[in-house]
PDB file of C-alpha atoms in Angstrom:
ATOM      1  CA  MET A   1      73.821  -8.060 -20.509  1.00 64.00           C
ATOM      2  CA  GLU A   2      75.622 -10.626 -18.393  1.00 81.00           C
ATOM      3  CA  SER A   3      74.023 -13.254 -17.084  1.00 92.00           C
ATOM      4  CA  GLN A   4      74.711 -15.244 -13.261  1.00 96.00           C
ATOM      5  CA  LEU A   5      71.856 -17.808 -14.767  1.00 97.00           C
ATOM      6  CA  GLY A   6      72.971 -18.557 -18.281  1.00 97.00           C
ATOM      7  CA  GLU A   7      76.590 -18.947 -16.935  1.00 97.00           C
ATOM      8  CA  ARG A   8      75.942 -21.446 -14.363  1.00 98.00           C
ATOM      9  CA  ILE A   9      73.933 -23.267 -17.447  1.00 98.00           C
ATOM     10  CA  ARG A  10      76.670 -23.098 -20.090  1.00 97.00           C
ATOM     11  CA  MET A  11      79.067 -24.875 -17.125  1.00 97.00           C
ATOM     12  CA  LEU A  12      76.649 -27.346 -16.089  1.00 98.00           C
ATOM     13  CA  ARG A  13      76.127 -28.632 -19.954  1.00 98.00           C
ATOM     14  CA  GLU A  14      79.675 -28.118 -20.974  1.00 98.00           C
ATOM     15  CA  ALA A  15      80.477 -30.488 -16.902  1.00 97.00           C
ATOM     16  CA  GLN A  16      78.550 -32.688 -18.320  1.00 96.00           C
ATOM     17  CA  HIS A  17      79.423 -32.874 -22.344  1.00 98.00           C
ATOM     18  CA  LEU A  18      76.831 -31.620 -23.947  1.00 98.00           C
ATOM     19  CA  TYR A  19      75.941 -29.992 -26.631  1.00 97.00           C
ATOM     20  CA  LEU A  20      73.595 -27.240 -27.583  1.00 97.00           C
ATOM     21  CA  ARG A  21      71.898 -29.451 -29.931  1.00 97.00           C
ATOM     22  CA  GLN A  22      71.729 -31.760 -27.105  1.00 97.00           C
ATOM     23  CA  VAL A  23      70.298 -29.776 -24.756  1.00 98.00           C
ATOM     24  CA  ALA A  24      67.913 -27.430 -26.116  1.00 97.00           C
ATOM     25  CA  PRO A  25      65.350 -29.830 -28.156  1.00 97.00           C
ATOM     26  CA  GLN A  26      64.639 -31.313 -24.545  1.00 97.00           C
ATOM     27  CA  LEU A  27      63.129 -27.296 -23.685  1.00 96.00           C
ATOM     28  CA  ASP A  28      61.242 -27.085 -26.710  1.00 96.00           C
ATOM     29  CA  MET A  29      63.686 -24.451 -28.273  1.00 97.00           C
ATOM     30  CA  ASP A  30      66.709 -24.202 -30.540  1.00 96.00           C
ATOM     31  CA  THR A  31      70.105 -23.983 -30.277  1.00 97.00           C
ATOM     32  CA  ALA A  32      70.162 -20.188 -30.761  1.00 98.00           C
ATOM     33  CA  GLN A  33      67.516 -19.556 -28.228  1.00 97.00           C
ATOM     34  CA  LEU A  34      69.602 -21.889 -25.335  1.00 98.00           C
ATOM     35  CA  SER A  35      73.040 -19.819 -26.918  1.00 97.00           C
ATOM     36  CA  LYS A  36      71.651 -17.104 -25.695  1.00 97.00           C
ATOM     37  CA  ILE A  37      69.663 -17.782 -22.546  1.00 97.00           C
ATOM     38  CA  GLU A  38      73.506 -18.783 -21.930  1.00 97.00           C
ATOM     39  CA  LYS A  39      75.089 -15.582 -23.390  1.00 96.00           C
ATOM     40  CA  GLY A  40      72.411 -12.858 -21.199  1.00 94.00           C
ATOM     41  CA  LEU A  41      71.127 -12.179 -24.557  1.00 95.00           C
ATOM     42  CA  ARG A  42      67.795 -14.012 -23.395  1.00 94.00           C
ATOM     43  CA  PRO A  43      65.419 -14.613 -20.069  1.00 93.00           C
ATOM     44  CA  LEU A  44      64.837 -18.127 -19.503  1.00 95.00           C
ATOM     45  CA  LYS A  45      61.273 -18.420 -18.331  1.00 95.00           C
ATOM     46  CA  LYS A  46      61.149 -19.773 -15.050  1.00 96.00           C
ATOM     47  CA  GLU A  47      58.855 -22.604 -15.657  1.00 97.00           C
ATOM     48  CA  GLN A  48      61.301 -23.658 -17.828  1.00 97.00           C
ATOM     49  CA  ILE A  49      63.636 -23.844 -14.913  1.00 98.00           C
ATOM     50  CA  PRO A  50      62.150 -27.329 -13.808  1.00 98.00           C
ATOM     51  CA  LEU A  51      63.275 -29.550 -16.466  1.00 97.00           C
ATOM     52  CA  LEU A  52      66.549 -27.274 -17.421  1.00 97.00           C
ATOM     53  CA  ALA A  53      67.393 -28.466 -14.077  1.00 98.00           C
ATOM     54  CA  GLU A  54      66.469 -32.574 -14.312  1.00 97.00           C
ATOM     55  CA  ILE A  55      68.093 -32.728 -17.326  1.00 97.00           C
ATOM     56  CA  LEU A  56      71.417 -30.733 -16.298  1.00 97.00           C
ATOM     57  CA  LYS A  57      71.298 -32.998 -12.836  1.00 97.00           C
ATOM     58  CA  ALA A  58      71.417 -29.406 -11.215  1.00 97.00           C
ATOM     59  CA  ASP A  59      69.709 -27.851  -8.412  1.00 98.00           C
ATOM     60  CA  LYS A  60      66.139 -26.786  -9.338  1.00 98.00           C
ATOM     61  CA  VAL A  61      66.665 -23.891  -6.483  1.00 98.00           C
ATOM     62  CA  GLU A  62      69.553 -23.007  -6.852  1.00 98.00           C
ATOM     63  CA  LEU A  63      69.045 -22.229 -10.785  1.00 98.00           C
ATOM     64  CA  GLU A  64      66.089 -20.878  -9.542  1.00 98.00           C
ATOM     65  CA  THR A  65      67.118 -18.596  -7.443  1.00 97.00           C
ATOM     66  CA  LEU A  66      70.311 -17.651 -10.227  1.00 97.00           C
ATOM     67  CA  TRP A  67      66.951 -16.626 -12.098  1.00 97.00           C
ATOM     68  CA  LEU A  68      65.721 -14.098  -9.566  1.00 96.00           C
ATOM     69  CA  THR A  69      69.272 -12.738  -8.989  1.00 95.00           C
ATOM     70  CA  ASP A  70      69.108 -11.898 -12.889  1.00 95.00           C
ATOM     71  CA  GLN A  71      65.934 -10.425 -13.281  1.00 95.00           C
ATOM     72  CA  LEU A  72      66.539  -8.516  -9.663  1.00 94.00           C
ATOM     73  CA  MET A  73      69.463  -7.357 -11.311  1.00 93.00           C
ATOM     74  CA  GLN A  74      67.784  -6.286 -15.128  1.00 91.00           C
ATOM     75  CA  LEU A  75      65.039  -4.319 -12.792  1.00 92.00           C
ATOM     76  CA  VAL A  76      67.694  -1.866 -10.905  1.00 94.00           C
ATOM     77  CA  LYS A  77      70.477  -1.883 -12.622  1.00 91.00           C
ATOM     78  CA  ASP A  78      70.257   1.837 -13.718  1.00 92.00           C
ATOM     79  CA  GLU A  79      68.932   2.731 -10.708  1.00 94.00           C
ATOM     80  CA  PRO A  80      70.873   4.689  -8.451  1.00 95.00           C
ATOM     81  CA  THR A  81      69.262   3.927  -4.872  1.00 95.00           C
ATOM     82  CA  ALA A  82      68.748   0.166  -5.674  1.00 94.00           C
ATOM     83  CA  ASP A  83      71.547  -1.180  -3.251  1.00 93.00           C
ATOM     84  CA  GLU A  84      68.993   0.640  -0.106  1.00 94.00           C
ATOM     85  CA  ALA A  85      65.966  -0.731  -1.853  1.00 93.00           C
ATOM     86  CA  LEU A  86      67.176  -4.109  -2.061  1.00 93.00           C
ATOM     87  CA  LYS A  87      68.655  -4.436   1.494  1.00 94.00           C
ATOM     88  CA  SER A  88      64.956  -2.823   2.221  1.00 94.00           C
ATOM     89  CA  VAL A  89      63.160  -5.652   0.887  1.00 92.00           C
ATOM     90  CA  SER A  90      65.806  -7.921   2.818  1.00 93.00           C
ATOM     91  CA  LYS A  91      64.554  -6.931   5.857  1.00 93.00           C
ATOM     92  CA  LYS A  92      60.912  -7.454   4.960  1.00 93.00           C
ATOM     93  CA  ILE A  93      61.711 -10.964   3.679  1.00 91.00           C
ATOM     94  CA  LYS A  94      63.213 -11.475   6.481  1.00 91.00           C
ATOM     95  CA  LYS A  95      60.866 -10.044   8.996  1.00 90.00           C
ATOM     96  CA  LYS A  96      57.947 -12.325   7.074  1.00 84.00           C
ATOM     97  CA  ASN A  97      59.975 -15.607   7.857  1.00 77.00           C
TER      98      ASN A  97
END
């Protein structure tokens, strides 16, 4: 599964010349787990985003948005009416705000 969050994590980590082995322990995981997150093979826990944002000096809101995007994509990727459903949800969110 492609992960927008995973790709962004890898980009931020590499831009700072950090190795998986440097970042993973700070998130209380091993390098294999973080590697799988970056590759989209394993989801990141939402609770880990603030710490990850701090470690990578990243925008927490951006990472949360990408996390939610990945969650939604996983949920609706095979649904033929996904686009219409997401448009409907978007309208409801806009009305609520």
